[in-house]
Amino acid sequence: MSSRRVVFPSVPMSYSSLHKSFTVNSTFVNGNRRSVTGGGLQSFAILDNSSFIERELVRDLLFIFQGIDGKFIRQKKDKSYEILAEASAPIRELALKLCELGHCYNKIKLFKEKPSAGTIIQSFKHGLDLELHEYYRILADIKSQIQESTFDTPLAEESKSREDITLIKLGICITDVRSRLEILACVVEACSPEISTTPVHQKYGGELCSSIHLYTEHGDPVIKSLAVSLLTTVTKPLYLMLGHWILYGELEDPCNEFFIASDKDCRKEDLWHSKYHIRGKMLPSFISMKQAEIILATGKNINFLRDICNNSTGYEGRAEIKKTIEETPVECLFMENDKLLSNAIQKAYRTTSDMVLKVLIQDSRLIDHLNALKKYLLLGQGDFIQYLLELLQKELAKPVPKLYQHNLSAILESAIRATNAQFEDDDILRRLDTRILYGSEKETGWDVFCLDYKANGPIGTVLTEDVIVKYNQLFNTLWRTKRIEAILCALWKNQTTLFKYQRSIMPEIGPVLHQVQLLIQELIHFVHQTQYYIMFEATECAWDSLMVNVNKATDLDEVIKAHEEFLSTIMSRSLLDIGKRELLNQLRAIFGTVHKLNDFLTAFDERVTAEVISRRNLKNQINETVAQKNFFSEYVTQAKAEVEQLHTVSQDLVYRFLIVLNGQQDSDSITLQCLSFRLDFNEYYAQRDARLSFPLTYLSRRLSFTSVNSPLYQSIHTSMNLSHSAVESNGLPVSFLRQQPIQEN
Amino acid sequence: MPCEIITLQLGQCGNQIGFEFWKKLCLEHGVNPEGQLESFAKEGVDRKDVFFYQADDEHYIPRAVLLDLEPRVINTILTSRYSKLYNPENVYLSQDGGGAGNNWAAGYGRGTGLHEEIFDIIDREAEGSDSLEGFVLCHSIAGGTGSGLGSYLLEKLTDRFPKKLIQTYSVFPNQDEISDVVVQPYNSLLTLRRLTQSADCVVVLDNTALNRIAVDRLHIENPSFAQINSLVSTIMSVSTATLRYPSYMNNDLIGLISPLIPTPRLHFLMTGYTPLSSEQEATSIRKTTVLDVMRRLLQPKNMMVSTAHDRNAQQRYISILNIIQGEVDPGQVHKSLQRIRERKLANFITWSPASIQVALSRKSPYIQTPHRVSGLMLANHTNISSLFKNALKQYDKLRKREAFLDQFRREEIFAENLNELDESRDVVQDLVEEYEAATKSDYLQWGLNKLTQGQ
């Protein structure tokens, strides 16, 4: 058989190609060839023999049309037909041509008899049945005509005068039904691998609907109306499923035919995100993806309300929508003449979405929870955070294995009780907890501690575990910055006190104090500006647009999206992006110098205190002068050098941080430049470092064009080399500059 | 809860501005004059416990100590609607009621005698707080009690509470009018020494500027004390707003002042406030934006300190903190900063990174203001030294003539000699020099040299 595949919108199958393969048994052919060639078609009728054969063939064909072999025509194993009777070539041709109908019928029958699961396939078969009924009726009609014409009655002569059913007549009688059956055969073939000559998989469900739908757009009105009526039958179960889903959010789909699928093992918390999805393959071609999404969302809404919010009362207007769905003919699914159905769906979607939003925003107070996250996990509630930091100092200095959740939680509790957090809603406080992130044994509590928020219930859909983890990370980063600020404040206070008291007793430490004060000031400036930046440019700006977007949102997905955007903006602006690792590391290195300074000053204070005590024991003035001189030459000079060194290192780190910051090229670079703008508002760094007076990209371009001997190159290169040595000797990472101009040597 | 602050009100002026301050705080926190929380007030919006504590019957009591050597002002307070607000044990009136006679030395001298009684009160207050952060002292530097007793208290507080911060709101005398206190220059200088050495942060409230603002900006012909004090109370309440309405930053005194004060002696802050409007002038309300507010704050006419404009000296800002209240779009802050830098509206020091810090603070929900946005600037500006220079000049004039020194000699501290005056002059002179050095870019080096010379 021909292996041509039906491609829409070709007329079902080219049967001209089909009949070529019908073989004609040559033994019966010989005798009559001449007589055939002599006459035209009209001559058949008058030949007795041939008209007998024709009659026989007509009779046989009626059997063939029902898939049964006749006396003279039968189907061979290879499914081609053969004519056993001796007949003229035109008659044979004609008969064989008519056999095609039997061929189609067989195909349909084969498909129908093949056991298959699925309601849509069943209704397809039912649709085929209906068509075949009509077919049988026509056959019966023809048969009765034949019987009338050949009935052996005494009035045979009379009957003879009546017209016989000839092959041509038969052909005319079956024209209509034949084209219908051809289409059906085609559809069947396209859907079933057993029947198809080409490799197709067994189609079912929505996919089957799509295949039939193809023909509803056929130009031939007969084909079109056939396809429509067939599709109407076929989509009935689909329509019921759809109705059920839209009205009750239930999937009645034992055979996985519907275009929405559910994951039965899905956890309750993930209901919104992963329980339901669109089965693309099952999506009928007459339902657009957008519509499918709306349908999916509607059912999801209903399920969300029922399973997560324990609200199974249904939604307003459901009865009305139900009525609409019941009254609307099935064709509405694919014949969008009036928008009745899609309006009903739209309405169901709107109503349920509004309900979900209401539950989430009004009943579950989503905004309050987001606010709580901003206050506690993004450090908005300053008094609480500060007190918590103070209380946790000791605990967090411990290495990771010695941290215990219960200790941390107890401290959290006391911080809440003592600060304005105590007036917070109980529900929010109950959700607030501590968490220890995964960390190696070498790390301390500071590296792994974070606040946590238990977002169960409806809000868990927006605040999923992944989202909370991001909040955790943000908290940890901001928390570290807060800690640095706290250290610097303590240092500032100590220095001020030291200045007030020790200066009168020990004026010789003055130079060290002055330098230390200025270094502290510089670091305070850095840390404060970084925090202001995170607070305004990152958190508050993002929060503003989050609020705008949440208020605008028309369904839960939009809320989720708005919140995800909010988080990722803050993450990116707080340098927590993967792409900003380098900046984050540099920032941490700058924070590292604060710790170094802290260590130094602790040692310095001890030394000075010891000296004060030992001086008290000195009785006379001369001894004191000597002691002063010794102390100065032994310790103060060295301490001063140490502070100077620290100052150089920290400034150098800031320079480099600023350079990388200015060179940021991503979409958020504008906001990042806000940070560098804040950090160097009075252009203190820019005036001291040529690298900062123009953007890095420009610099590197200049460098690559500048010869090595040019003064610009050399000056820059020297300054960079200097900073290398200064930093390397301190064992701090030299990550950035190394890759830059050195390669050009 | 941590970070409580005890307010000490000293003398006539100190008690007056203190009184206005507490009135304002009560309004802002929804506390009525008897200390009861108003029915409309909600918990959790603000932190009342920084400045108040709760009695057993839950009514709020200010952490305030009222001290005076003469009864007039305190009696006014105690007969006002707010009489029941204060803890009566915290009101200390000298029994003899004689006052300090506008004499620093007298006020200072009285301190020794009253030491125990005063510190009983202060100690009790300090013990009553969970983790006291510091003291706020309200006083004037020109009179007798605020300046003299104030100086004494500053010294003793530093000894007694070495780890606590001391912030003062110090009223400087009006230089536009002739004072009836002839020894005012002595008083000022002697107090300035203590403010330099013992206080951690001094918010300068300059009566000269306050009066000018009242006259020029608020169109009040003869501004009364009450009108001036309402300006002062605004400054005091807004400058503590971040402590009382916690948000991301500046939630405690140290977080507020440490970024403003680079080295321990450069701790005299100027303030500016905008928009200024009095009740009579509610008509001239303009649309206010963050940029407007931040730009106006940099205009000298809005500054609460009258400093001689000195073009040559290249006066500079050491640091600025703007506390902005109201409906602020956070995105505007950066734009405003950019505009200010482009137009070079703020001239900063060159020896250290510095910038305008902007803290957004909530406003009291119980007070309606006609303005959408308002702002207070706390600035450390080298030009403040012109006030000290002026004080030195006036002092020198008087001292040259050895005028009015008799009443000082009568007090113990000057009984033997006038060294105290000379030493104070040195300290203030040093302070002026340090501020001048801070205008130059080699301040770091200056500090090293200066201090090395010192030993």
PDB file of N, CA, C and O in Angstrom, chain B residues 310-336:
ATOM      1  N   ASP B 310      32.416  83.215  56.547  1.00  0.00           N
ATOM      2  CA  ASP B 310      33.829  83.519  56.360  1.00  0.00           C
ATOM      3  C   ASP B 310      34.262  82.857  55.063  1.00  0.00           C
ATOM      4  O   ASP B 310      34.471  81.652  55.001  1.00  0.00           O
ATOM      5  N   ARG B 311      34.381  83.648  54.030  1.00  0.00           N
ATOM      6  CA  ARG B 311      34.688  83.084  52.729  1.00  0.00           C
ATOM      7  C   ARG B 311      36.092  82.515  52.639  1.00  0.00           C
ATOM      8  O   ARG B 311      36.331  81.479  52.033  1.00  0.00           O
ATOM      9  N   ASN B 312      37.009  83.211  53.260  1.00  0.00           N
ATOM     10  CA  ASN B 312      38.408  82.822  53.077  1.00  0.00           C
ATOM     11  C   ASN B 312      38.782  81.563  53.847  1.00  0.00           C
ATOM     12  O   ASN B 312      39.647  80.812  53.429  1.00  0.00           O
ATOM     13  N   ALA B 313      38.133  81.399  54.941  1.00  0.00           N
ATOM     14  CA  ALA B 313      38.601  80.323  55.824  1.00  0.00           C
ATOM     15  C   ALA B 313      38.238  78.934  55.310  1.00  0.00           C
ATOM     16  O   ALA B 313      38.682  77.939  55.875  1.00  0.00           O
ATOM     17  N   GLN B 314      37.451  78.859  54.226  1.00  0.00           N
ATOM     18  CA  GLN B 314      37.113  77.533  53.704  1.00  0.00           C
ATOM     19  C   GLN B 314      36.506  76.645  54.771  1.00  0.00           C
ATOM     20  O   GLN B 314      37.025  75.563  55.074  1.00  0.00           O
ATOM     21  N   GLN B 315      35.433  77.150  55.348  1.00  0.00           N
ATOM     22  CA  GLN B 315      34.786  76.342  56.385  1.00  0.00           C
ATOM     23  C   GLN B 315      34.138  75.121  55.735  1.00  0.00           C
ATOM     24  O   GLN B 315      33.648  75.201  54.615  1.00  0.00           O
ATOM     25  N   ARG B 316      34.150  74.012  56.474  1.00  0.00           N
ATOM     26  CA  ARG B 316      33.670  72.774  55.865  1.00  0.00           C
ATOM     27  C   ARG B 316      32.769  71.979  56.800  1.00  0.00           C
ATOM     28  O   ARG B 316      32.869  72.096  58.015  1.00  0.00           O
ATOM     29  N   TYR B 317      31.951  71.172  56.172  1.00  0.00           N
ATOM     30  CA  TYR B 317      31.187  70.201  56.950  1.00  0.00           C
ATOM     31  C   TYR B 317      32.084  69.016  57.269  1.00  0.00           C
ATOM     32  O   TYR B 317      32.769  68.496  56.391  1.00  0.00           O
ATOM     33  N   ILE B 318      32.065  68.612  58.520  1.00  0.00           N
ATOM     34  CA  ILE B 318      32.785  67.387  58.880  1.00  0.00           C
ATOM     35  C   ILE B 318      31.850  66.193  58.690  1.00  0.00           C
ATOM     36  O   ILE B 318      32.256  65.136  58.228  1.00  0.00           O
ATOM     37  N   SER B 319      30.609  66.406  59.038  1.00  0.00           N
ATOM     38  CA  SER B 319      29.626  65.334  58.851  1.00  0.00           C
ATOM     39  C   SER B 319      28.231  65.935  58.910  1.00  0.00           C
ATOM     40  O   SER B 319      28.035  66.995  59.497  1.00  0.00           O
ATOM     41  N   ILE B 320      27.300  65.222  58.294  1.00  0.00           N
ATOM     42  CA  ILE B 320      25.906  65.688  58.309  1.00  0.00           C
ATOM     43  C   ILE B 320      24.991  64.474  58.482  1.00  0.00           C
ATOM     44  O   ILE B 320      25.210  63.436  57.874  1.00  0.00           O
ATOM     45  N   LEU B 321      24.021  64.647  59.338  1.00  0.00           N
ATOM     46  CA  LEU B 321      22.960  63.638  59.416  1.00  0.00           C
ATOM     47  C   LEU B 321      21.630  64.353  59.241  1.00  0.00           C
ATOM     48  O   LEU B 321      21.327  65.280  59.985  1.00  0.00           O
ATOM     49  N   ASN B 322      20.904  63.956  58.220  1.00  0.00           N
ATOM     50  CA  ASN B 322      19.571  64.518  58.035  1.00  0.00           C
ATOM     51  C   ASN B 322      18.547  63.508  58.514  1.00  0.00           C
ATOM     52  O   ASN B 322      18.540  62.361  58.065  1.00  0.00           O
ATOM     53  N   ILE B 323      17.728  63.948  59.432  1.00  0.00           N
ATOM     54  CA  ILE B 323      16.629  63.072  59.860  1.00  0.00           C
ATOM     55  C   ILE B 323      15.376  63.566  59.150  1.00  0.00           C
ATOM     56  O   ILE B 323      14.913  64.668  59.403  1.00  0.00           O
ATOM     57  N   ILE B 324      14.901  62.754  58.223  1.00  0.00           N
ATOM     58  CA  ILE B 324      13.767  63.173  57.421  1.00  0.00           C
ATOM     59  C   ILE B 324      12.516  62.449  57.907  1.00  0.00           C
ATOM     60  O   ILE B 324      12.534  61.239  58.109  1.00  0.00           O
ATOM     61  N   GLN B 325      11.468  63.206  58.091  1.00  0.00           N
ATOM     62  CA  GLN B 325      10.208  62.599  58.542  1.00  0.00           C
ATOM     63  C   GLN B 325       9.117  62.879  57.529  1.00  0.00           C
ATOM     64  O   GLN B 325       9.154  63.902  56.842  1.00  0.00           O
ATOM     65  N   GLY B 326       8.182  62.000  57.483  1.00  0.00           N
ATOM     66  CA  GLY B 326       7.048  62.238  56.600  1.00  0.00           C
ATOM     67  C   GLY B 326       6.980  61.216  55.489  1.00  0.00           C
ATOM     68  O   GLY B 326       7.606  60.154  55.555  1.00  0.00           O
ATOM     69  N   GLU B 327       6.209  61.547  54.468  1.00  0.00           N
ATOM     70  CA  GLU B 327       6.032  60.604  53.366  1.00  0.00           C
ATOM     71  C   GLU B 327       7.195  60.747  52.405  1.00  0.00           C
ATOM     72  O   GLU B 327       7.246  61.671  51.614  1.00  0.00           O
ATOM     73  N   VAL B 328       8.104  59.845  52.495  1.00  0.00           N
ATOM     74  CA  VAL B 328       9.300  59.953  51.674  1.00  0.00           C
ATOM     75  C   VAL B 328       9.373  58.771  50.720  1.00  0.00           C
ATOM     76  O   VAL B 328       9.208  57.630  51.125  1.00  0.00           O
ATOM     77  N   ASP B 329       9.593  59.077  49.475  1.00  0.00           N
ATOM     78  CA  ASP B 329       9.871  58.022  48.516  1.00  0.00           C
ATOM     79  C   ASP B 329      11.373  57.733  48.602  1.00  0.00           C
ATOM     80  O   ASP B 329      12.175  58.605  48.298  1.00  0.00           O
ATOM     81  N   PRO B 330      11.727  56.534  49.045  1.00  0.00           N
ATOM     82  CA  PRO B 330      13.152  56.284  49.292  1.00  0.00           C
ATOM     83  C   PRO B 330      14.022  56.503  48.054  1.00  0.00           C
ATOM     84  O   PRO B 330      15.197  56.821  48.175  1.00  0.00           O
ATOM     85  N   GLY B 331      13.424  56.366  46.893  1.00  0.00           N
ATOM     86  CA  GLY B 331      14.194  56.576  45.682  1.00  0.00           C
ATOM     87  C   GLY B 331      14.641  58.024  45.513  1.00  0.00           C
ATOM     88  O   GLY B 331      15.629  58.307  44.844  1.00  0.00           O
ATOM     89  N   GLN B 332      13.900  58.910  46.151  1.00  0.00           N
ATOM     90  CA  GLN B 332      14.228  60.331  46.016  1.00  0.00           C
ATOM     91  C   GLN B 332      15.509  60.705  46.741  1.00  0.00           C
ATOM     92  O   GLN B 332      16.156  61.696  46.399  1.00  0.00           O
ATOM     93  N   VAL B 333      15.828  59.944  47.757  1.00  0.00           N
ATOM     94  CA  VAL B 333      16.967  60.314  48.578  1.00  0.00           C
ATOM     95  C   VAL B 333      18.241  60.354  47.743  1.00  0.00           C
ATOM     96  O   VAL B 333      19.008  61.323  47.795  1.00  0.00           O
ATOM     97  N   HIS B 334      18.407  59.305  46.949  1.00  0.00           N
ATOM     98  CA  HIS B 334      19.628  59.267  46.147  1.00  0.00           C
ATOM     99  C   HIS B 334      19.669  60.422  45.158  1.00  0.00           C
ATOM    100  O   HIS B 334      20.703  61.064  44.982  1.00  0.00           O
ATOM    101  N   LYS B 335      18.531  60.698  44.543  1.00  0.00           N
ATOM    102  CA  LYS B 335      18.487  61.799  43.571  1.00  0.00           C
ATOM    103  C   LYS B 335      18.849  63.112  44.242  1.00  0.00           C
ATOM    104  O   LYS B 335      19.580  63.927  43.674  1.00  0.00           O
ATOM    105  N   SER B 336      18.327  63.300  45.444  1.00  0.00           N
ATOM    106  CA  SER B 336      18.625  64.536  46.155  1.00  0.00           C
ATOM    107  C   SER B 336      20.116  64.632  46.450  1.00  0.00           C
ATOM    108  O   SER B 336      20.732  65.682  46.274  1.00  0.00           O
TER     109      SER B 336
END
